[in-house]
PDB file of N, CA and C in Angstrom:
ATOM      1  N   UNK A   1     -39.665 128.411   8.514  1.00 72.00           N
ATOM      2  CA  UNK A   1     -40.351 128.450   9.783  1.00 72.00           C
ATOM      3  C   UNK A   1     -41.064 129.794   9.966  1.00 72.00           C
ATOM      4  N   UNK A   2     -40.371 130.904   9.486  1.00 81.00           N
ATOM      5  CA  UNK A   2     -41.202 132.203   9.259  1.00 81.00           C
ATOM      6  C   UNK A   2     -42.266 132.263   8.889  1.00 81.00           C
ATOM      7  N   UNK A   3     -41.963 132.225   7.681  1.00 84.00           N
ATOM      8  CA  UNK A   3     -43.125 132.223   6.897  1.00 84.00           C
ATOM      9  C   UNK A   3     -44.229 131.610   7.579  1.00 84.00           C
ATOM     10  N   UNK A   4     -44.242 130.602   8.313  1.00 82.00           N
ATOM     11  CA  UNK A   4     -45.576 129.628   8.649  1.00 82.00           C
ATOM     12  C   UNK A   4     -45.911 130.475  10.058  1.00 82.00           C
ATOM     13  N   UNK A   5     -45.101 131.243  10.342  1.00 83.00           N
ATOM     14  CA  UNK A   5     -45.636 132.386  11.634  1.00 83.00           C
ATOM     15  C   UNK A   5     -46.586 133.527  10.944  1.00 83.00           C
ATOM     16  N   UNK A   6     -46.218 134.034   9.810  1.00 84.00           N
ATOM     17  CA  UNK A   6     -46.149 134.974   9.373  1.00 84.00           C
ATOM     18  C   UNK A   6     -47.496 134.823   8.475  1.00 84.00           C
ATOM     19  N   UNK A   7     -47.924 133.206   7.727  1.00 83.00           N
ATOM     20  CA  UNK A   7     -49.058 132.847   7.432  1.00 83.00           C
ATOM     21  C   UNK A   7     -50.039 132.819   8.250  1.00 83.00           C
ATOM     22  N   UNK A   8     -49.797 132.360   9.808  1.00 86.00           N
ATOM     23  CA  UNK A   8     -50.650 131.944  10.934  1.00 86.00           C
ATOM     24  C   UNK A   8     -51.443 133.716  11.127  1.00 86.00           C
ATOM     25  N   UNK A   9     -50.324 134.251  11.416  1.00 87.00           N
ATOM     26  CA  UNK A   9     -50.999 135.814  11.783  1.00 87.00           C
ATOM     27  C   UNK A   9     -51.654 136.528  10.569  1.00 87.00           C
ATOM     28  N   UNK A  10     -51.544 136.022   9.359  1.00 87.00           N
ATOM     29  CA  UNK A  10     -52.293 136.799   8.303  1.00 87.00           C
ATOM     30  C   UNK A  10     -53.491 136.108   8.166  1.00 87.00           C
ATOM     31  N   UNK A  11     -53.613 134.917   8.065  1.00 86.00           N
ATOM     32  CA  UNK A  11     -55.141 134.736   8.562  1.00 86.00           C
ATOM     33  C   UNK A  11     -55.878 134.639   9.509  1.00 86.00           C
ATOM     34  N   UNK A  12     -55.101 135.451  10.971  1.00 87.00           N
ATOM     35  CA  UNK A  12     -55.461 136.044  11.667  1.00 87.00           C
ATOM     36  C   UNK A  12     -56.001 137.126  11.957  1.00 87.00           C
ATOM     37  N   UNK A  13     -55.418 138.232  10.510  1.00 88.00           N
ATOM     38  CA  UNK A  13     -55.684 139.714  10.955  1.00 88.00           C
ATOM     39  C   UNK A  13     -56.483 140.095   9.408  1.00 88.00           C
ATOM     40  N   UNK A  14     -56.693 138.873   8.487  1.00 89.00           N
ATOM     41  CA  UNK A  14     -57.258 139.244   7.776  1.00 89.00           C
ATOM     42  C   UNK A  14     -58.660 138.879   7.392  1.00 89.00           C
ATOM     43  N   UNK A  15     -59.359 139.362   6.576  1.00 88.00           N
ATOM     44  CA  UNK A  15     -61.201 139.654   6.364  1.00 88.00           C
ATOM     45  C   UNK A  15     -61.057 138.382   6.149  1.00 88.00           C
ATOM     46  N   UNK A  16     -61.925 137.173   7.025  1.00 86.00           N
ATOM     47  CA  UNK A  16     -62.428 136.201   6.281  1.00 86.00           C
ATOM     48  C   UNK A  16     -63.385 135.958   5.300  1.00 86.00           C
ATOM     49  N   UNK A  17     -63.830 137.289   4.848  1.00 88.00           N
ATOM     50  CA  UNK A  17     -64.196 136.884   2.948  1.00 88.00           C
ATOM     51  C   UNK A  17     -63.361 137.123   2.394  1.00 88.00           C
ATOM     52  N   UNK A  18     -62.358 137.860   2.712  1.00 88.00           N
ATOM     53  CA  UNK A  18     -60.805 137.215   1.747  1.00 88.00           C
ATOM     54  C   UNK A  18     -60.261 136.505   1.256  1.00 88.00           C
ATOM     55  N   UNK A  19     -60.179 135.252   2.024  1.00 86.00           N
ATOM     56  CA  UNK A  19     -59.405 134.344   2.041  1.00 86.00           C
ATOM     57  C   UNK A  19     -59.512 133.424   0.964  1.00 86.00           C
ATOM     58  N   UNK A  20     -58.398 132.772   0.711  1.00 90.00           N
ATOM     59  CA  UNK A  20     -58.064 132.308  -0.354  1.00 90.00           C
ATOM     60  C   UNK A  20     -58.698 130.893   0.082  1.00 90.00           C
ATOM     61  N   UNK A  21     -58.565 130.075  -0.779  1.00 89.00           N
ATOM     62  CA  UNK A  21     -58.763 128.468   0.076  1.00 89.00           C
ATOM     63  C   UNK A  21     -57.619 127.547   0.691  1.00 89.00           C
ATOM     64  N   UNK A  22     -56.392 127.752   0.707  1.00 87.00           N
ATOM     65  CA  UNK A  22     -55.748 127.188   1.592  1.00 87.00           C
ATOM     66  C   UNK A  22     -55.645 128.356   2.838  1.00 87.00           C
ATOM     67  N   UNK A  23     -55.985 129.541   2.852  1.00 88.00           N
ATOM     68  CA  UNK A  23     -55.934 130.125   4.129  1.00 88.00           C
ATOM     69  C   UNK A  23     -57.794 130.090   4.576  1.00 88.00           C
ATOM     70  N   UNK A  24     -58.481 129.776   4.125  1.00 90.00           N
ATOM     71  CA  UNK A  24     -59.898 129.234   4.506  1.00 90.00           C
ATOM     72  C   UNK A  24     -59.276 128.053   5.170  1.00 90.00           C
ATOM     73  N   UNK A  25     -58.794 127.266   4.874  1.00 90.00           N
ATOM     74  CA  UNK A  25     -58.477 125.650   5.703  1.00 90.00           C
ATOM     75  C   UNK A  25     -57.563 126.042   7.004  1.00 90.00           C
ATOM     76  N   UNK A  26     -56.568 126.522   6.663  1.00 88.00           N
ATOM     77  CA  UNK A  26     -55.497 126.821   7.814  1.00 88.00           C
ATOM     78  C   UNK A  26     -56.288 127.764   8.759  1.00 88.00           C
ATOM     79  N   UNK A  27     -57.155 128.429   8.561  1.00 89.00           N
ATOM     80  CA  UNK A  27     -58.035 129.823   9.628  1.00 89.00           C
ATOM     81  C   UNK A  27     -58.822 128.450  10.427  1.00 89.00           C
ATOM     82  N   UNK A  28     -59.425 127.781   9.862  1.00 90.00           N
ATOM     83  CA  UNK A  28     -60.414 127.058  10.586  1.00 90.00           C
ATOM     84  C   UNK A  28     -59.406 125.910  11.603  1.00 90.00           C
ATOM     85  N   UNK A  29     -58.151 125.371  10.847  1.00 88.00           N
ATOM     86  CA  UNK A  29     -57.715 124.813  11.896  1.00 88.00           C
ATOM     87  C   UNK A  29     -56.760 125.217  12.763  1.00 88.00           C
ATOM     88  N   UNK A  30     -56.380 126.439  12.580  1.00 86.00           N
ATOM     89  CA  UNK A  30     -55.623 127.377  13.554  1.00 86.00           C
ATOM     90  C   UNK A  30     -56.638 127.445  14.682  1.00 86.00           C
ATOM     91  N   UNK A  31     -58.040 127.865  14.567  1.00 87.00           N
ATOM     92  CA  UNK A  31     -59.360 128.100  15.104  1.00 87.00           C
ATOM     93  C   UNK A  31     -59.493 126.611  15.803  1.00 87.00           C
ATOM     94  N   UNK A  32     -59.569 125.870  15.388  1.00 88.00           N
ATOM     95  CA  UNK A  32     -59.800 124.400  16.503  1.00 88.00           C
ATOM     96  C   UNK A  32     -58.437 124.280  16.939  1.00 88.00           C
ATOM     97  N   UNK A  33     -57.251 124.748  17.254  1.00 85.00           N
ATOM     98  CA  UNK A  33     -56.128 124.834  17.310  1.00 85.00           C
ATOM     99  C   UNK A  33     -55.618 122.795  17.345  1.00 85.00           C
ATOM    100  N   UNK A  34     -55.551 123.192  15.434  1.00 84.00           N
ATOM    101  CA  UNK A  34     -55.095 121.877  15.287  1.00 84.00           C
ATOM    102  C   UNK A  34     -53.999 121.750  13.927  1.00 84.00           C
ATOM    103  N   UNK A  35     -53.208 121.310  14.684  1.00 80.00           N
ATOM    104  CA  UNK A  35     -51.677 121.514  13.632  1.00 80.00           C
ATOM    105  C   UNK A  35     -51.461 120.285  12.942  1.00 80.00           C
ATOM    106  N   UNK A  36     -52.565 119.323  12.555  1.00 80.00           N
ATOM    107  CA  UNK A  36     -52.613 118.977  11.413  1.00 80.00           C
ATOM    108  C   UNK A  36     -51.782 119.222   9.730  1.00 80.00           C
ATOM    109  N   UNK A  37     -52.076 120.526   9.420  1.00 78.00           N
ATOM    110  CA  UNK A  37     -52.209 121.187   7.950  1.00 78.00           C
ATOM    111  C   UNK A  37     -50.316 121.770   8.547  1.00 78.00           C
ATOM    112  N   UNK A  38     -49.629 121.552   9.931  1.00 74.00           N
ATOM    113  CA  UNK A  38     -48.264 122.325   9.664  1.00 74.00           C
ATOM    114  C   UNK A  38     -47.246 120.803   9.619  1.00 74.00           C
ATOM    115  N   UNK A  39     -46.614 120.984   8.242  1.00 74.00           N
ATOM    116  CA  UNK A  39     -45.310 120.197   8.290  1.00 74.00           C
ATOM    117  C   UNK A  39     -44.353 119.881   9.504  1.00 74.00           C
ATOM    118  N   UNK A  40     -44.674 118.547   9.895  1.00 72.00           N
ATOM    119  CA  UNK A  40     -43.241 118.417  11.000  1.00 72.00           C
ATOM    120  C   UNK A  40     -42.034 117.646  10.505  1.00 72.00           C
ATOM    121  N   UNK A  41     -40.986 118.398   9.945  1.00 66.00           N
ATOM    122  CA  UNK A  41     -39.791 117.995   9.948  1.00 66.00           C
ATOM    123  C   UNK A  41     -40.035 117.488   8.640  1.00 66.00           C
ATOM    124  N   UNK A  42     -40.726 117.824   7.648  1.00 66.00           N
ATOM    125  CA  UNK A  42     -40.848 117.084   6.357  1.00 66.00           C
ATOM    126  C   UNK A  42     -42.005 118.050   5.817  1.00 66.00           C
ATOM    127  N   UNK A  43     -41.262 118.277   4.214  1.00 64.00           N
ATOM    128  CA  UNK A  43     -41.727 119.295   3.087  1.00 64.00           C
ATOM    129  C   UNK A  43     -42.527 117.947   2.316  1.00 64.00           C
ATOM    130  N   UNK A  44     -43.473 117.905   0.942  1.00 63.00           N
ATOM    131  CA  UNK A  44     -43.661 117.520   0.511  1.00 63.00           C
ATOM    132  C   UNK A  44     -42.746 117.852  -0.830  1.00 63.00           C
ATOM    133  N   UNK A  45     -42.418 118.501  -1.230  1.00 64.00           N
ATOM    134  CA  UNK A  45     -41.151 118.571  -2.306  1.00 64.00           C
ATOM    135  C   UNK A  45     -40.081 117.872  -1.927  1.00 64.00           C
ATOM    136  N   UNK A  46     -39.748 117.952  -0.739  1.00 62.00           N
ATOM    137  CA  UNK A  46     -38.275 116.996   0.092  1.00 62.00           C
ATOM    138  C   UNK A  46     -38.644 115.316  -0.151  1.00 62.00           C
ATOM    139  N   UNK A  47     -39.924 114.967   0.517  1.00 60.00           N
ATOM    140  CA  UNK A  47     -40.259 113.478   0.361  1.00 60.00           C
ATOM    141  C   UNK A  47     -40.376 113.404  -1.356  1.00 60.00           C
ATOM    142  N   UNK A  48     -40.804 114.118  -1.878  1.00 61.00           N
ATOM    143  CA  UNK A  48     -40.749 113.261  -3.615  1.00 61.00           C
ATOM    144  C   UNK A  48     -39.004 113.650  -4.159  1.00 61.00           C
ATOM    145  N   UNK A  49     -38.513 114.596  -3.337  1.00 60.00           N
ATOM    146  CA  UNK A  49     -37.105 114.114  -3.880  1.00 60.00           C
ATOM    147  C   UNK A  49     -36.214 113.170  -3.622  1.00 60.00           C
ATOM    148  N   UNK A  50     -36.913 113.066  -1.980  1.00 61.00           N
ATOM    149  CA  UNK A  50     -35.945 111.985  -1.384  1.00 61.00           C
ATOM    150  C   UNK A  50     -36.634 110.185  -2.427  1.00 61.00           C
ATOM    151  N   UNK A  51     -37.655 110.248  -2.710  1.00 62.00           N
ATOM    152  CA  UNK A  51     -38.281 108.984  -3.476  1.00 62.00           C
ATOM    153  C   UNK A  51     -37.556 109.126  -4.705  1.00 62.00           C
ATOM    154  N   UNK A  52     -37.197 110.160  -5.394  1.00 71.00           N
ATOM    155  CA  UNK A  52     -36.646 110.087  -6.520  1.00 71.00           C
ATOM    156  C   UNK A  52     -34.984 109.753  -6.252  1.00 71.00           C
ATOM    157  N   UNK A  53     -34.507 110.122  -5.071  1.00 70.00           N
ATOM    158  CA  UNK A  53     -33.091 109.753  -4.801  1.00 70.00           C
ATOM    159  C   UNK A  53     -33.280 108.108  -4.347  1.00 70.00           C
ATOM    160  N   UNK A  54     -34.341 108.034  -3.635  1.00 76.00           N
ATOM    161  CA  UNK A  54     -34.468 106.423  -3.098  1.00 76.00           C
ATOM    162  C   UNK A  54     -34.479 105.445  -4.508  1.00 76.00           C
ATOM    163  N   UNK A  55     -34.736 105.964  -5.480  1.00 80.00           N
ATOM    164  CA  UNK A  55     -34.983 105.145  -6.688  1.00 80.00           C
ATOM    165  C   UNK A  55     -33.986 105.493  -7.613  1.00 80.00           C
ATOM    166  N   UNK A  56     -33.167 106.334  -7.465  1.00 82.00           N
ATOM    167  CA  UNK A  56     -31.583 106.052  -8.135  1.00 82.00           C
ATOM    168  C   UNK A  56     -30.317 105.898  -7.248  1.00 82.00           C
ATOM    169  N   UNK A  57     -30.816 105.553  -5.768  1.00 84.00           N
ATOM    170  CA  UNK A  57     -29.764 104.125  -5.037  1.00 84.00           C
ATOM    171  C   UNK A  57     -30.341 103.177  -5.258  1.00 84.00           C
ATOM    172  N   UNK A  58     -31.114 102.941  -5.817  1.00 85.00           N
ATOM    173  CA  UNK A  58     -31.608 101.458  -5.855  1.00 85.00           C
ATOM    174  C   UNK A  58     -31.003 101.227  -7.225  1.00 85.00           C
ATOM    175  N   UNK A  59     -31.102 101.707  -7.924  1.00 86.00           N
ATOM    176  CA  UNK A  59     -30.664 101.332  -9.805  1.00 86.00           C
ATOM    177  C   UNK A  59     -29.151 101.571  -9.535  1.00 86.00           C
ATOM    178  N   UNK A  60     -28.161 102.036  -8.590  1.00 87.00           N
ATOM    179  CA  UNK A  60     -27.099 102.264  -8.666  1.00 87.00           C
ATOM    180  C   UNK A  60     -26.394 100.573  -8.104  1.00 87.00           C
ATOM    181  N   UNK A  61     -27.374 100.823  -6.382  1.00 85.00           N
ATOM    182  CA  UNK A  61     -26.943  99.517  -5.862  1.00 85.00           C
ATOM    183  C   UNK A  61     -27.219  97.749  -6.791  1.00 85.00           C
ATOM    184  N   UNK A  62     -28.172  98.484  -7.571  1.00 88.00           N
ATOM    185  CA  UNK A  62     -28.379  97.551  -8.489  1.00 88.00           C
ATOM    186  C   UNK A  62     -27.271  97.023  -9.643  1.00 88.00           C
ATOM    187  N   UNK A  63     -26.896  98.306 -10.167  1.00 86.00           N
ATOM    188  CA  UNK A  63     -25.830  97.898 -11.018  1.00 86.00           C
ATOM    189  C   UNK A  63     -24.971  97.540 -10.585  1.00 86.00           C
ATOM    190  N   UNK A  64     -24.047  97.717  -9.074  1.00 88.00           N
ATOM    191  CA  UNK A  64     -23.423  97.774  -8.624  1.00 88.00           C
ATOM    192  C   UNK A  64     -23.611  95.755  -7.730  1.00 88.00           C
ATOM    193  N   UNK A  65     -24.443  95.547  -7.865  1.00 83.00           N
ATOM    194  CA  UNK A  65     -24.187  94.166  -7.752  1.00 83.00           C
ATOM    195  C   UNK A  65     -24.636  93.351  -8.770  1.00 83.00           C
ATOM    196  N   UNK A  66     -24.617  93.607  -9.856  1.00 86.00           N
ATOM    197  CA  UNK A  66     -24.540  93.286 -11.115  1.00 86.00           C
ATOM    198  C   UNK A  66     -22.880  92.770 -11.070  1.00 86.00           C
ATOM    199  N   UNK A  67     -22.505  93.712 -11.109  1.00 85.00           N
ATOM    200  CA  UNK A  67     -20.792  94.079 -11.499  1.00 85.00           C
ATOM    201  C   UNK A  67     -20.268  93.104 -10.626  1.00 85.00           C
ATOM    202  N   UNK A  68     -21.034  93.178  -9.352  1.00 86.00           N
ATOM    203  CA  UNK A  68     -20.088  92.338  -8.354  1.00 86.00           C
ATOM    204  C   UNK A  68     -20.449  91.029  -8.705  1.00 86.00           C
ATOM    205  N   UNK A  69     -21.795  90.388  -9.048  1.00 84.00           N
ATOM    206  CA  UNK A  69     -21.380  89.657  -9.456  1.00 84.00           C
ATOM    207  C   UNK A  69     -21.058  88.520 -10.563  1.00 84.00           C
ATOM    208  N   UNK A  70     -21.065  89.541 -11.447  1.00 88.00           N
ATOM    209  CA  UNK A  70     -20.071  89.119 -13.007  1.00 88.00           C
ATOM    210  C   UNK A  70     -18.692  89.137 -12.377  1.00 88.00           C
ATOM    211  N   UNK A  71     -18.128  89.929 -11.298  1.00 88.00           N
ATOM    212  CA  UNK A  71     -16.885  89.757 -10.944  1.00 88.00           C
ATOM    213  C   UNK A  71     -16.438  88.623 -10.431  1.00 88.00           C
ATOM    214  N   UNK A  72     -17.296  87.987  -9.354  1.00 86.00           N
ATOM    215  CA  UNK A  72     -17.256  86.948  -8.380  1.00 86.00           C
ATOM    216  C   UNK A  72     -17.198  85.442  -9.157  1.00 86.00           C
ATOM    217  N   UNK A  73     -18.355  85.739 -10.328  1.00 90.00           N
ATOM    218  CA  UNK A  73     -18.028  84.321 -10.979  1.00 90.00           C
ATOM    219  C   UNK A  73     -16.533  84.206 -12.449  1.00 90.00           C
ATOM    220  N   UNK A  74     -16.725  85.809 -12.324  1.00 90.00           N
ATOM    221  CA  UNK A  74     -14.586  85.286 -12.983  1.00 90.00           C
ATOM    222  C   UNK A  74     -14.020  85.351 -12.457  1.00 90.00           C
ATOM    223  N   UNK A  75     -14.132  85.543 -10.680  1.00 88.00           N
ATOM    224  CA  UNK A  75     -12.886  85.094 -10.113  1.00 88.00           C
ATOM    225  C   UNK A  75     -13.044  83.222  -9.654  1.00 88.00           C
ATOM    226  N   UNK A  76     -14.273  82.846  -9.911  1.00 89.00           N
ATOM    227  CA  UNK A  76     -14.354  81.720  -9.756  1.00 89.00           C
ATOM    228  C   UNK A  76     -13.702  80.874 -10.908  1.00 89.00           C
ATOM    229  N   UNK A  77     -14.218  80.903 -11.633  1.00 89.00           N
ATOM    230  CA  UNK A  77     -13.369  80.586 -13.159  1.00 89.00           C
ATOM    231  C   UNK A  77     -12.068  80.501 -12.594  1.00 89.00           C
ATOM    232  N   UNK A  78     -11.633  81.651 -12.462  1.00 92.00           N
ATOM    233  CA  UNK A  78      -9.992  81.208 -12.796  1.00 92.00           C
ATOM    234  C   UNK A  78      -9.714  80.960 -11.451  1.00 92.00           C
ATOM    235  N   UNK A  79     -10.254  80.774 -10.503  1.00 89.00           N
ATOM    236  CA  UNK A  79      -9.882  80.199  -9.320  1.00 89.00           C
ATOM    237  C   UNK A  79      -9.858  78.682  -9.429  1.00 89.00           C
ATOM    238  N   UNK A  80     -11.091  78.106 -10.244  1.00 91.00           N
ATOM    239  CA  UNK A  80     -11.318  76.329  -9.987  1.00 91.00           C
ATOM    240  C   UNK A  80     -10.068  76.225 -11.383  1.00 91.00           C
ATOM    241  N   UNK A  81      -9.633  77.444 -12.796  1.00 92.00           N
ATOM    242  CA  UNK A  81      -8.266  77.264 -13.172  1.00 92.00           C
ATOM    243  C   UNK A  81      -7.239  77.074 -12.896  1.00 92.00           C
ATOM    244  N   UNK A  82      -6.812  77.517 -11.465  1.00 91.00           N
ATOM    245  CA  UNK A  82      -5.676  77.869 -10.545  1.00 91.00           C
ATOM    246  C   UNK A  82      -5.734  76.583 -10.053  1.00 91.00           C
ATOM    247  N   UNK A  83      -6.781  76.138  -9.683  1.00 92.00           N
ATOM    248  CA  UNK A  83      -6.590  74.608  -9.019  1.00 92.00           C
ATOM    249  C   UNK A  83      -5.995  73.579  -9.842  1.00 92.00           C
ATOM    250  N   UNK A  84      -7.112  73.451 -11.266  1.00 92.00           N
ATOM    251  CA  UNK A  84      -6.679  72.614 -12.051  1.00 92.00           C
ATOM    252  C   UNK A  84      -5.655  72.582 -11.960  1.00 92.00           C
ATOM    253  N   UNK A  85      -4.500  73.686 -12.483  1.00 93.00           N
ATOM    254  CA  UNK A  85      -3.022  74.002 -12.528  1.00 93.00           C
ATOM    255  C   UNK A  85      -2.495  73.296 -11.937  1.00 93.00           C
ATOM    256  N   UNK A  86      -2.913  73.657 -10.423  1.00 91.00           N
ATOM    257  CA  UNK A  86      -1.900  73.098  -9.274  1.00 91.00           C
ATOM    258  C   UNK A  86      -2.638  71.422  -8.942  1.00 91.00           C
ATOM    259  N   UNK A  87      -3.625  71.126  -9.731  1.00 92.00           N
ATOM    260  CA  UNK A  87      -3.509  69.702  -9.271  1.00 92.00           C
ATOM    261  C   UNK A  87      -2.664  69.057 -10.622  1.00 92.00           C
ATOM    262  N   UNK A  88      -2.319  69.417 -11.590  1.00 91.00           N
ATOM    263  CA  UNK A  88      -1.378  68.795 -12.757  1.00 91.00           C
ATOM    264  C   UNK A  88      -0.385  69.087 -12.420  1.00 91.00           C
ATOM    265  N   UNK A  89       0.054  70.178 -11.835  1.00 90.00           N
ATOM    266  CA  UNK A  89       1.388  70.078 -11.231  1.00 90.00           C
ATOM    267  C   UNK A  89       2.365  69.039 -10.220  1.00 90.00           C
ATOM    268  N   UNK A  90       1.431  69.164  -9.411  1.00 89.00           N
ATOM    269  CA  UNK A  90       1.641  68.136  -7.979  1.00 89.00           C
ATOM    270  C   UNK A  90       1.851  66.181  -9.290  1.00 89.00           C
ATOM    271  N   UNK A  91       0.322  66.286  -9.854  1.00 87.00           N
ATOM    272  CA  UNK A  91       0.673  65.153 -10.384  1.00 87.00           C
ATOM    273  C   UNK A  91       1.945  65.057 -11.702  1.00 87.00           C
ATOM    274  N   UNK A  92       1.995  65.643 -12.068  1.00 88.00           N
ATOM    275  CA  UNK A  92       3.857  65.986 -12.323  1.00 88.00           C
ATOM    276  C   UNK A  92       5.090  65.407 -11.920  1.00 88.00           C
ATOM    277  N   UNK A  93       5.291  66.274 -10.700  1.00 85.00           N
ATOM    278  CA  UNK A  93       5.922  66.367  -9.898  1.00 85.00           C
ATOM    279  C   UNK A  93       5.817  64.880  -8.947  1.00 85.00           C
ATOM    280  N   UNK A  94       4.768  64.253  -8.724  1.00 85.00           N
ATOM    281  CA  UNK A  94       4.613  62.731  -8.321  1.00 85.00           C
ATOM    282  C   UNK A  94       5.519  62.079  -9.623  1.00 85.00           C
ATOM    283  N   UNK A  95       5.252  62.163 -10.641  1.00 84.00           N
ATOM    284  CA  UNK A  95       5.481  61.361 -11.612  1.00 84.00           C
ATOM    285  C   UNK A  95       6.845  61.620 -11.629  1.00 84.00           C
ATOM    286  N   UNK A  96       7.330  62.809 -11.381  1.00 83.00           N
ATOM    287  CA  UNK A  96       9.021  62.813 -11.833  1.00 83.00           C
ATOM    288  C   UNK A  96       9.508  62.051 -10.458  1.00 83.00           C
ATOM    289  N   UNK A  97       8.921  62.313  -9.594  1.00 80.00           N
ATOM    290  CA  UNK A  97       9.719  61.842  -8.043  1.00 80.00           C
ATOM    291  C   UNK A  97       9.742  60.404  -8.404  1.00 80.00           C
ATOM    292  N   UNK A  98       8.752  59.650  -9.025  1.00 79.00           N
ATOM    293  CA  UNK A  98       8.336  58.055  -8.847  1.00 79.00           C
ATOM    294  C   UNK A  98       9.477  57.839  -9.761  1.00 79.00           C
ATOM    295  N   UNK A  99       9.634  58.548 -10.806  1.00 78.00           N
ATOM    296  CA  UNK A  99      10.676  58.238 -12.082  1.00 78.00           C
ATOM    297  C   UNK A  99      11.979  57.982 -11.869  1.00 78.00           C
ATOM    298  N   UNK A 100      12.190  59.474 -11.010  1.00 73.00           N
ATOM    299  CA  UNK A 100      13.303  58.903 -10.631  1.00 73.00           C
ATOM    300  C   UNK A 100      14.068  58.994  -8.872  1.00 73.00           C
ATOM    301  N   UNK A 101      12.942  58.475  -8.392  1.00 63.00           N
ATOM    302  CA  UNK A 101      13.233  57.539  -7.254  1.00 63.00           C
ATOM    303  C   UNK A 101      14.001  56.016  -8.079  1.00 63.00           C
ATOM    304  N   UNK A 102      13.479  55.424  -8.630  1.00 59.00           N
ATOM    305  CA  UNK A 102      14.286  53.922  -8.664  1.00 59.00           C
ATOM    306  C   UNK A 102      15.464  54.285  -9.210  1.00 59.00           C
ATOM    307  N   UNK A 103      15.748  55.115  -9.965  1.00 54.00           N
ATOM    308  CA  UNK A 103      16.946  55.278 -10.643  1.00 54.00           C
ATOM    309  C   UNK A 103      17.687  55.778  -9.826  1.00 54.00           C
ATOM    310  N   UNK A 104      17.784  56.192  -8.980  1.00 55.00           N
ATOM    311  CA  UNK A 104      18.585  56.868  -7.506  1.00 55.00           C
ATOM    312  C   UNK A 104      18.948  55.509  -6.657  1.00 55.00           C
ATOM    313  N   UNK A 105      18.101  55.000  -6.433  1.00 54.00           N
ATOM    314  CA  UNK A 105      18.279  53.384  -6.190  1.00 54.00           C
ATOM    315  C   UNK A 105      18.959  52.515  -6.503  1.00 54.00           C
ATOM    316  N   UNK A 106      19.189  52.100  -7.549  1.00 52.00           N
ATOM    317  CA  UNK A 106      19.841  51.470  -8.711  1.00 52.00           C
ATOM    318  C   UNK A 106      21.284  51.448  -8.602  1.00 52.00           C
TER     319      UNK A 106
END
């Protein structure tokens, strides 16, 4: 934030055949008093880092539902397994009851 005080007053107090060309631009719009050319709340080094961070959450969240779901369909697998199981069981378990129900009978 200094510095951009500290720029404002040097091409204020200095020879305008001096000037460099970004303090040629900033003199003239300091001069139409127009704050255009001053950063609000955002660097241009900050926005291409934050794009470079925006683009390795994306490849992260990416892999990251990859994983989830290679996970989701082996828990499906052995979930419609778990069923199978328990529907051969039950039919089993019918079959022993039917078996020997009559023989209890008898």
């Amino acid at each position: 934030m200094w510095h951009y005080l500290y720029f404002i007053v040097l091409v204020k107090v200095k020879d305008p055949t001096e000037f460099t060309g970004p303090e040629s631009y900033v003199h003239a719009m300091v001069k139409d008093k127009n704050l255009e050319w001053f950063p609000r709340m955002r660097a241009m080094s900050l926005a291409a880092d934050e794009g470079e961070g925006e683009q390795n959450e994306l490849r992260n969240l990416q892999t990251q539902l990859e994983s989830t779901n290679k996970l989701v369909m082996t828990l499906s697998v052995q979930l419609s397994e778990l069923k199978d199981q328990m529907t051969e069981q039950r039919k089993q378990k019918q079959r022993i009851g039917l078996l020997s129900t009559p023989a209890m009978n008898a």
